[in-house]
PDB file of C-alpha atoms in Angstrom:
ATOM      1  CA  UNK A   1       4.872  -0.063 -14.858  1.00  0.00           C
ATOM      2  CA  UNK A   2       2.074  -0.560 -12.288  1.00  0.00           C
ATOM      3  CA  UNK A   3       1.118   2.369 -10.270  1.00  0.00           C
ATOM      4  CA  UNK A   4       2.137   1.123  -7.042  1.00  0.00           C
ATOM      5  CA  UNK A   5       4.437  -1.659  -7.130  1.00  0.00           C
ATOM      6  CA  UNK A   6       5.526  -4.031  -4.122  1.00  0.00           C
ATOM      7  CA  UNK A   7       7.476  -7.403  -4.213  1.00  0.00           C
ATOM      8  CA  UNK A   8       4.358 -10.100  -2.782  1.00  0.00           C
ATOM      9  CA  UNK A   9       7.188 -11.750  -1.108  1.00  0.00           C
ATOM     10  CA  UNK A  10       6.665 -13.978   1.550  1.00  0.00           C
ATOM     11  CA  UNK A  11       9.443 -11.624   3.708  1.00  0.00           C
ATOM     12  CA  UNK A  12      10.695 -13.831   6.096  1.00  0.00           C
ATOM     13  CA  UNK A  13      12.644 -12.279   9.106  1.00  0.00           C
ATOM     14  CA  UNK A  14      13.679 -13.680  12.417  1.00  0.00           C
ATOM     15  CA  UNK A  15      12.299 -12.207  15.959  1.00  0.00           C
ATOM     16  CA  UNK A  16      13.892  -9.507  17.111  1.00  0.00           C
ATOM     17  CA  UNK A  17      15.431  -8.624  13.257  1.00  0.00           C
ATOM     18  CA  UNK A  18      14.374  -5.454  10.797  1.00  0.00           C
ATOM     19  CA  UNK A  19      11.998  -6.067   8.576  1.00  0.00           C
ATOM     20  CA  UNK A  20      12.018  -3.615   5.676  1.00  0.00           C
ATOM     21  CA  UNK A  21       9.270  -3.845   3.355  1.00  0.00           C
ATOM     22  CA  UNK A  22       9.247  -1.414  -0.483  1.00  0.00           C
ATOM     23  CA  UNK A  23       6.865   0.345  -2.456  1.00  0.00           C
ATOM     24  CA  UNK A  24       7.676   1.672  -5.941  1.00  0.00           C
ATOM     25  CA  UNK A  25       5.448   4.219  -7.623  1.00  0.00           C
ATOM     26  CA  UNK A  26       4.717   5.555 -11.145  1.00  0.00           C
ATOM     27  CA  UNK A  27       4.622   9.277 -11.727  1.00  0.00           C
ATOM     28  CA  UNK A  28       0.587   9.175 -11.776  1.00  0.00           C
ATOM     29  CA  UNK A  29       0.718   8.972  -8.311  1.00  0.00           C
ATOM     30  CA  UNK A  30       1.120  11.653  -6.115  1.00  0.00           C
ATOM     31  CA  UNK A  31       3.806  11.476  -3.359  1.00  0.00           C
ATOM     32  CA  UNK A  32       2.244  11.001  -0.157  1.00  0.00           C
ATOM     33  CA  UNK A  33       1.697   7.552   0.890  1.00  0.00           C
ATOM     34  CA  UNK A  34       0.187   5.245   3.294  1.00  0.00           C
ATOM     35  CA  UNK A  35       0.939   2.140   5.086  1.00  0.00           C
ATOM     36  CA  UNK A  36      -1.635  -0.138   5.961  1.00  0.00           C
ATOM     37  CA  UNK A  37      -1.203  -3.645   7.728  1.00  0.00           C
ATOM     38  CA  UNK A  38      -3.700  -6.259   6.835  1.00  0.00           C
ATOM     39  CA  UNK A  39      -4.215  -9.746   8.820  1.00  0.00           C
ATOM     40  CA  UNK A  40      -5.177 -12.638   7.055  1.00  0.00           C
ATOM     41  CA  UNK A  41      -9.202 -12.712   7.043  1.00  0.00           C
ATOM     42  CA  UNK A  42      -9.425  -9.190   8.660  1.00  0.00           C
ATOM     43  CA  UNK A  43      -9.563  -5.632   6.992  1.00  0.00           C
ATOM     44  CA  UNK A  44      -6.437  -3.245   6.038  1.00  0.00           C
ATOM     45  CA  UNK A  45      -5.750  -0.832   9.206  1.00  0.00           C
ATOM     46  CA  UNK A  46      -3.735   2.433   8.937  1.00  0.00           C
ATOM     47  CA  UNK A  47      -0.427   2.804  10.684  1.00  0.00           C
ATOM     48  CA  UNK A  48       1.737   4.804   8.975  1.00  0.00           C
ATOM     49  CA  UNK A  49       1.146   7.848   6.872  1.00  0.00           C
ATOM     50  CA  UNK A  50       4.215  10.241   5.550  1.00  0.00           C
ATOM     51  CA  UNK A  51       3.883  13.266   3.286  1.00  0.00           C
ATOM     52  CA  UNK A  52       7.279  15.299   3.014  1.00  0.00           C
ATOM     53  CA  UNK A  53      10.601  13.523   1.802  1.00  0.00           C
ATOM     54  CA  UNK A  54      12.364  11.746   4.551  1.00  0.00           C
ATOM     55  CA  UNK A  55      12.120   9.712   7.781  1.00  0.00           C
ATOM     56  CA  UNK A  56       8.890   9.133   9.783  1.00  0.00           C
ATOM     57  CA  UNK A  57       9.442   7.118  12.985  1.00  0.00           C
ATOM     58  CA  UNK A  58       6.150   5.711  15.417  1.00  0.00           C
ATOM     59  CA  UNK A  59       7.178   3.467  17.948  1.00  0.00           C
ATOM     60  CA  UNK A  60       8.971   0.656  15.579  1.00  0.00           C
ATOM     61  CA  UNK A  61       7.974   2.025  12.411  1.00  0.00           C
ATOM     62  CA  UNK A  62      10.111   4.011   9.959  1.00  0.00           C
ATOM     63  CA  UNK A  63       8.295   5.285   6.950  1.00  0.00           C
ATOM     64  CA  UNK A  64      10.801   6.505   4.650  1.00  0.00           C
ATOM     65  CA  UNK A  65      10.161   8.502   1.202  1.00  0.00           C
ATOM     66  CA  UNK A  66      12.439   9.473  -1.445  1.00  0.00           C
ATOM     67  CA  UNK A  67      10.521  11.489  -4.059  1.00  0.00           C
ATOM     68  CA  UNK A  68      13.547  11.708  -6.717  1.00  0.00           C
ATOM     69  CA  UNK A  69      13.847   7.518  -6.640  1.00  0.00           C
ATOM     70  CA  UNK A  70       9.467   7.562  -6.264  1.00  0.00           C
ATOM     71  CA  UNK A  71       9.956   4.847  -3.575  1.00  0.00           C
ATOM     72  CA  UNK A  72       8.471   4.596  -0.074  1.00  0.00           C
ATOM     73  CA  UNK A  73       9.872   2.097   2.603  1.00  0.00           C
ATOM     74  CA  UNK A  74       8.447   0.994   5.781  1.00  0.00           C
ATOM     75  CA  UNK A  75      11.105  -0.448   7.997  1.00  0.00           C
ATOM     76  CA  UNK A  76      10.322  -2.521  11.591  1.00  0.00           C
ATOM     77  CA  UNK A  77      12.783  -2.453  14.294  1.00  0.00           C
ATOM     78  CA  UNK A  78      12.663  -5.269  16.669  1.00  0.00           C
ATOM     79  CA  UNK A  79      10.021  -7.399  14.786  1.00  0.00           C
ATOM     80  CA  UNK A  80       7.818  -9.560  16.781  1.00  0.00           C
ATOM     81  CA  UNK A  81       6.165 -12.509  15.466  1.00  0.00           C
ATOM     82  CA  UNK A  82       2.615 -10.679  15.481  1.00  0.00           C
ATOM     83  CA  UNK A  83       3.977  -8.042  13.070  1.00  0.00           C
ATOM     84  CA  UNK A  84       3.042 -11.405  10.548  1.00  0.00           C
ATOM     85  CA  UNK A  85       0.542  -9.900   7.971  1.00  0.00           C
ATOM     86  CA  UNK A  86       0.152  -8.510   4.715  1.00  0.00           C
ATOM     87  CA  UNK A  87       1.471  -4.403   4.383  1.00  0.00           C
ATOM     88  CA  UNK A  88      -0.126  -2.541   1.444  1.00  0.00           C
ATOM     89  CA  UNK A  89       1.271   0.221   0.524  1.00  0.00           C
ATOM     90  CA  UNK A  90      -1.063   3.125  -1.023  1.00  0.00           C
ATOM     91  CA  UNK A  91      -0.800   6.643  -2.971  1.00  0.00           C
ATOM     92  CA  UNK A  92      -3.213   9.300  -3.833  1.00  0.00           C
ATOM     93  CA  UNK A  93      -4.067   9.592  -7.658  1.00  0.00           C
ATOM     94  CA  UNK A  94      -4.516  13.552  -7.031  1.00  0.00           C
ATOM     95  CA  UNK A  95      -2.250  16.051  -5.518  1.00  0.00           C
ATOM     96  CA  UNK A  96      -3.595  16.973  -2.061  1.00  0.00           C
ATOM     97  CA  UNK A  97      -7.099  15.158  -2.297  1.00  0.00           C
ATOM     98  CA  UNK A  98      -5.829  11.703  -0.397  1.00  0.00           C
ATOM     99  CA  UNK A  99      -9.692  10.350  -1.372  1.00  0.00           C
ATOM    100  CA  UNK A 100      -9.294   7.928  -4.134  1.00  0.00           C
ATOM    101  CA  UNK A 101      -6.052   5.657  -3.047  1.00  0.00           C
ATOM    102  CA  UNK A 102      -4.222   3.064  -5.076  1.00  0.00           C
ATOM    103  CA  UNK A 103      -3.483   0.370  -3.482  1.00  0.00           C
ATOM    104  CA  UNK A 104      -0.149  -1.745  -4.327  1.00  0.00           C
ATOM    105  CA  UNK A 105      -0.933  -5.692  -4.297  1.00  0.00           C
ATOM    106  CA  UNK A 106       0.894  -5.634  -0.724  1.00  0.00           C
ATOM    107  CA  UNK A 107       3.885  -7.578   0.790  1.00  0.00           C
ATOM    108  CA  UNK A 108       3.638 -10.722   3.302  1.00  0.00           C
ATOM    109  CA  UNK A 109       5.668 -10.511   5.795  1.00  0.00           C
ATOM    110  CA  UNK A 110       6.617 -13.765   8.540  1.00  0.00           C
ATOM    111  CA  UNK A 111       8.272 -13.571  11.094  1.00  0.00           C
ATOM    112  CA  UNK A 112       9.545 -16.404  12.878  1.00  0.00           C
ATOM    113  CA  UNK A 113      10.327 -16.936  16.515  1.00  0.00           C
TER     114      UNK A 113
ATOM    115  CA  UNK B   1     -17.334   4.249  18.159  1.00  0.00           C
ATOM    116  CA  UNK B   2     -18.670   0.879  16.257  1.00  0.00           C
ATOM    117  CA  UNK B   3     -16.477   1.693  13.455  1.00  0.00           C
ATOM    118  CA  UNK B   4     -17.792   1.134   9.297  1.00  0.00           C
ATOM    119  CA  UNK B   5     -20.634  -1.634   9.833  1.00  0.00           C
ATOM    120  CA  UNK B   6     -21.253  -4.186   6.994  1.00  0.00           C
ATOM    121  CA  UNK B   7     -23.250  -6.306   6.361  1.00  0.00           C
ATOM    122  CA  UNK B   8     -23.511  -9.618   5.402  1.00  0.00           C
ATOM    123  CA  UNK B   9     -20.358 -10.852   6.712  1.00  0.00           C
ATOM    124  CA  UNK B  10     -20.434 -13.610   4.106  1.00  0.00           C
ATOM    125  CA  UNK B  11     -22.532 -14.201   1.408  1.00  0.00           C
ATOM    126  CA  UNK B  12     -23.199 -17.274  -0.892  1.00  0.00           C
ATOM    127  CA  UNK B  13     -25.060 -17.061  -3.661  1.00  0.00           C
ATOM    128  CA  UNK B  14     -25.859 -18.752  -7.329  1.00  0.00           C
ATOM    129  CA  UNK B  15     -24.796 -17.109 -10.586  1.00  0.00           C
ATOM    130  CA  UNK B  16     -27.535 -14.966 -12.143  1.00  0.00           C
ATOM    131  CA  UNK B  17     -28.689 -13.943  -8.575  1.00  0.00           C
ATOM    132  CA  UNK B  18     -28.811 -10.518  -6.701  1.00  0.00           C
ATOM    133  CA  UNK B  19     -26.206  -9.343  -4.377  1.00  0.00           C
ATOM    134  CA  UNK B  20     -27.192  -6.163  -2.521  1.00  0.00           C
ATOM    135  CA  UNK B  21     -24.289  -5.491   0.227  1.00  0.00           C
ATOM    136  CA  UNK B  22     -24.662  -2.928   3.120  1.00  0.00           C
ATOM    137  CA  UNK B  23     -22.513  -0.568   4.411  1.00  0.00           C
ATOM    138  CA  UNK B  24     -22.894   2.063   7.608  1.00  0.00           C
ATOM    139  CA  UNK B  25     -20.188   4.968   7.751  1.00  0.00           C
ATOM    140  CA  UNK B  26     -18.586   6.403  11.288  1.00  0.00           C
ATOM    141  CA  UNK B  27     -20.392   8.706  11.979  1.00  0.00           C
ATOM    142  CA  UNK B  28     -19.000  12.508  11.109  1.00  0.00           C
ATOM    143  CA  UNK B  29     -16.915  10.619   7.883  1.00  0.00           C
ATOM    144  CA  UNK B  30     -17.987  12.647   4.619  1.00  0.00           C
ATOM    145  CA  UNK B  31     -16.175   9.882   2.447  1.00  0.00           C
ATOM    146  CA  UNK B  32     -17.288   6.574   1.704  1.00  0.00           C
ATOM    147  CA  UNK B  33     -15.831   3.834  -0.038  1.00  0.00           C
ATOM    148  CA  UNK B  34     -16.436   0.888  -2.194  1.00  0.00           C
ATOM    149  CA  UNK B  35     -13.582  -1.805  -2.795  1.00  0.00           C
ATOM    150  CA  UNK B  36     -12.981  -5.216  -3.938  1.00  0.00           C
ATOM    151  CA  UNK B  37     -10.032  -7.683  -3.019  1.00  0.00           C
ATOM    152  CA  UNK B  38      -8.823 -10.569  -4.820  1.00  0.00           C
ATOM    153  CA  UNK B  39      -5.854 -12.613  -4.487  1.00  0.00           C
ATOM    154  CA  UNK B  40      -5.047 -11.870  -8.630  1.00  0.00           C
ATOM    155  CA  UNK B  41      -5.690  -8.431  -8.873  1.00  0.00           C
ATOM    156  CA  UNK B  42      -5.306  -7.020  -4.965  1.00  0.00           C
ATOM    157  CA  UNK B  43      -7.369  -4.215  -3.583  1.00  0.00           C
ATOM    158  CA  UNK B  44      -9.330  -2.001  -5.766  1.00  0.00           C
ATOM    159  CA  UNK B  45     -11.651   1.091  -5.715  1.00  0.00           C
ATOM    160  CA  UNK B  46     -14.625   0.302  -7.170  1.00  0.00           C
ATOM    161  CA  UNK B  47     -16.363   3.844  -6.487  1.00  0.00           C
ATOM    162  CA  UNK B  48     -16.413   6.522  -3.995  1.00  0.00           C
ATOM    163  CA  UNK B  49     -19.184   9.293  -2.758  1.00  0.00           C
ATOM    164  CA  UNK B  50     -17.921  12.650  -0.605  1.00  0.00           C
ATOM    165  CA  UNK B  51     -20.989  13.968   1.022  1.00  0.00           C
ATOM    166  CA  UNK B  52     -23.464  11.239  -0.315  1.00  0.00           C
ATOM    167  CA  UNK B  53     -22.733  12.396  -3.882  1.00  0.00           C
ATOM    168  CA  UNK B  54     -20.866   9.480  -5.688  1.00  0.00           C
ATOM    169  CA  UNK B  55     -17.372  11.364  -7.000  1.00  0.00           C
ATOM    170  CA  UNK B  56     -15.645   8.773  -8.945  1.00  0.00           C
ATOM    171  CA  UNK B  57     -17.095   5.754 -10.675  1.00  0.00           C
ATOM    172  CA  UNK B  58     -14.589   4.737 -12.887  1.00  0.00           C
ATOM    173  CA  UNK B  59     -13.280   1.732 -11.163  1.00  0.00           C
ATOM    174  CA  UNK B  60     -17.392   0.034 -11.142  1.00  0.00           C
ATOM    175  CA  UNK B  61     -16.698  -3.287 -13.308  1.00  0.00           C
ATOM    176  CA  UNK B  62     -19.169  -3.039 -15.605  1.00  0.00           C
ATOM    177  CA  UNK B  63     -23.280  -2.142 -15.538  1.00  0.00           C
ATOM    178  CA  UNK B  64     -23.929  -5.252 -13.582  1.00  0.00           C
ATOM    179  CA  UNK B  65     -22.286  -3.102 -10.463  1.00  0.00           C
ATOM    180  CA  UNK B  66     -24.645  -0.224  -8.927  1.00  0.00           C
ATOM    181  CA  UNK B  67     -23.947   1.896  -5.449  1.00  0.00           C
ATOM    182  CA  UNK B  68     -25.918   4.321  -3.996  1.00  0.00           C
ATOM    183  CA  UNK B  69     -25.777   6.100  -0.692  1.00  0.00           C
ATOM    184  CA  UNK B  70     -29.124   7.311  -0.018  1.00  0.00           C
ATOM    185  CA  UNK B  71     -28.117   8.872   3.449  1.00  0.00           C
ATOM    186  CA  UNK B  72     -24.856   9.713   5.377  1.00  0.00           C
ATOM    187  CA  UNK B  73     -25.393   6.747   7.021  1.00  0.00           C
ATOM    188  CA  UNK B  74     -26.070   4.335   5.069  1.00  0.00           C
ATOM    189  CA  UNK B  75     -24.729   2.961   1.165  1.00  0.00           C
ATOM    190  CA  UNK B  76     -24.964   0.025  -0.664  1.00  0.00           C
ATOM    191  CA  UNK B  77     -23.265  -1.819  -3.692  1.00  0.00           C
ATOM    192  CA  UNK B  78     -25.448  -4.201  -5.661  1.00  0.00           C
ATOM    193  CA  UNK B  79     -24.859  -6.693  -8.536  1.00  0.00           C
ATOM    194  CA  UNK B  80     -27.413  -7.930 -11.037  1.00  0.00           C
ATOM    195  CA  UNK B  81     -26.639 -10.704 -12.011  1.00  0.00           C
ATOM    196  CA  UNK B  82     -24.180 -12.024 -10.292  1.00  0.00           C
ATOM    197  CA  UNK B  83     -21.142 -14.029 -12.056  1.00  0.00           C
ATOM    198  CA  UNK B  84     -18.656 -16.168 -10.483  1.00  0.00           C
ATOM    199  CA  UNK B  85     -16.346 -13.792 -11.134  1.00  0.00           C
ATOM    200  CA  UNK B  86     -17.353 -11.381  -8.965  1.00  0.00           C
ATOM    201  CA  UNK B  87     -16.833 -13.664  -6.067  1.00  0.00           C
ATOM    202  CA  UNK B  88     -14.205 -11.308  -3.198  1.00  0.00           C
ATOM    203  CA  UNK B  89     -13.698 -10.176  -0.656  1.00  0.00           C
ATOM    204  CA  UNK B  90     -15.845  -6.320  -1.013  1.00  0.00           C
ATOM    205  CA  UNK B  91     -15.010  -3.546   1.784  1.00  0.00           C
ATOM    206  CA  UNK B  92     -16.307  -0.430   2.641  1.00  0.00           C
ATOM    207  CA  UNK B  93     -14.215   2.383   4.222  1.00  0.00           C
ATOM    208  CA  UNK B  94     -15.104   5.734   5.045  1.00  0.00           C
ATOM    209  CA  UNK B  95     -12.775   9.081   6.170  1.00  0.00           C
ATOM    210  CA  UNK B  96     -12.671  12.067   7.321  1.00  0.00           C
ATOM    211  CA  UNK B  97      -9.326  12.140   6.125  1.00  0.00           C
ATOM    212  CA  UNK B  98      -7.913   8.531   7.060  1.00  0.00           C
ATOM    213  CA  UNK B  99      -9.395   6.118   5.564  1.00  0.00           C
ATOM    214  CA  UNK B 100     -11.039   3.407   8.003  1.00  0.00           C
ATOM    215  CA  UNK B 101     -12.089  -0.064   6.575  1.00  0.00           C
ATOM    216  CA  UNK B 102     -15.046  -1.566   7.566  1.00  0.00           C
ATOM    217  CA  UNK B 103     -15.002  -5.885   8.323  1.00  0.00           C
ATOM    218  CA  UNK B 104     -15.512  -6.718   4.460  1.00  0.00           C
ATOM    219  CA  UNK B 105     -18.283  -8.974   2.928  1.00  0.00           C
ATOM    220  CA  UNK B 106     -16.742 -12.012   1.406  1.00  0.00           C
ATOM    221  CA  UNK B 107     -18.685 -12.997  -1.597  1.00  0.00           C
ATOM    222  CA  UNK B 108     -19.063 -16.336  -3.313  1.00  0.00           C
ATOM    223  CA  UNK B 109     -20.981 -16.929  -6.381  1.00  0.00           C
ATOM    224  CA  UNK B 110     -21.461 -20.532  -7.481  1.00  0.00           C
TER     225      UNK B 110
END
């Protein structure tokens, strides 16, 4: 199993719709994890973090983790056509040293108007 | 704040060559990073340094691959000789404790 597993998809969702995008990690990987969006040409950017077991809401994004499954979710309420990128989810290696990150391959996610 | 500066943006170069890529941290960050995208095998760590000191090499390809961050302001990441294969997209990040990525340097070597 890879470390950090995510479908590459494309997602495809309609405005408006939920877009919820998985992460699946091995048990090398520590459970806190990171969501970063990445843009076609442009660099990965940080939006969601979440530590504990449980929901994390920001705005339209739910992080969600479930420790005894070792899977992470990041759901999008009300998705919006320039939600369109590339999420990567990410894990530390180490237990509360969130320094060296692996990164999953990421999921594409469209969404259409 | 400018954000993690590199430098080139883009980079072409023949097989055999020198690639010497730049890299300025935010300022304050004590972490800096070194990684390398590719469609096949997605984003990897190639090294990282916590107060200038590198920490963890293990993800540097092979001896062809070099970093060094002479400064807290300032690292670089340098193949000799370059291969085709390294052509990618290479990033540095740095943190504090959230990890920001700097523009990337795409590579291509012919």
């Amino acid at each position: 199993q890879k470390e950090v597993e995510q479908n590459s998809g494309p997602l495809s969702v309609p405005e408006g719709a939920i877009a919820s995008l998985n992460c699946t990690y091995s048990d090398r990987v520590s459970q806190s994890f990171f969501w970063y969006r990445q843009y076609s040409g442009k660099s990965p950017e940080l939006i969601m973090s979440i530590y504990s077991n449980g929901d994390k809401e920001d705005g339209r994004f739910t992080a969600q983790l479930n420790k005894a499954s070792q899977y992470v979710s990041l759901l999008i309420r009300d998705s919006q056509p320039s939600d369109s990128a590339t999420y990567l989810c990410a894990g530390p290696v180490t237990p509360y040293n969130t320094d060296k990150l692996i990164f999953g391959t990421g999921t594409r996610l469209q969404v259409f108007p | 704040d400018a954000g993690v500066i590199q430098s080139p943006r883009h980079e072409v170069t023949e097989m055999g060559q020198e690639v010497t890529l730049r890299c300025k941290p935010i300022s304050g960050h004590n972490s800096l990073f070194w990684y390398r995208q590719t469609m096949m095998r997605g984003l990897e760590l190639l090294i990282y340094f916590n107060n200038n000191v590198p920490i963890d090499d293990s993800g540097m390809p092979e001896d062809r691959f070099s970093a060094k961050m002479p400064n807290a302001s300032f690292s670089t990441l340098k193949i000799q000789p370059s291969e085709p294969r390294d052509s990618a997209v290479y990033f540095c990040a740095s943190s504090k404790d959230t990890q920001y990525f700097g523009p990337g340097t795409r590579l291509t070597v012919l």
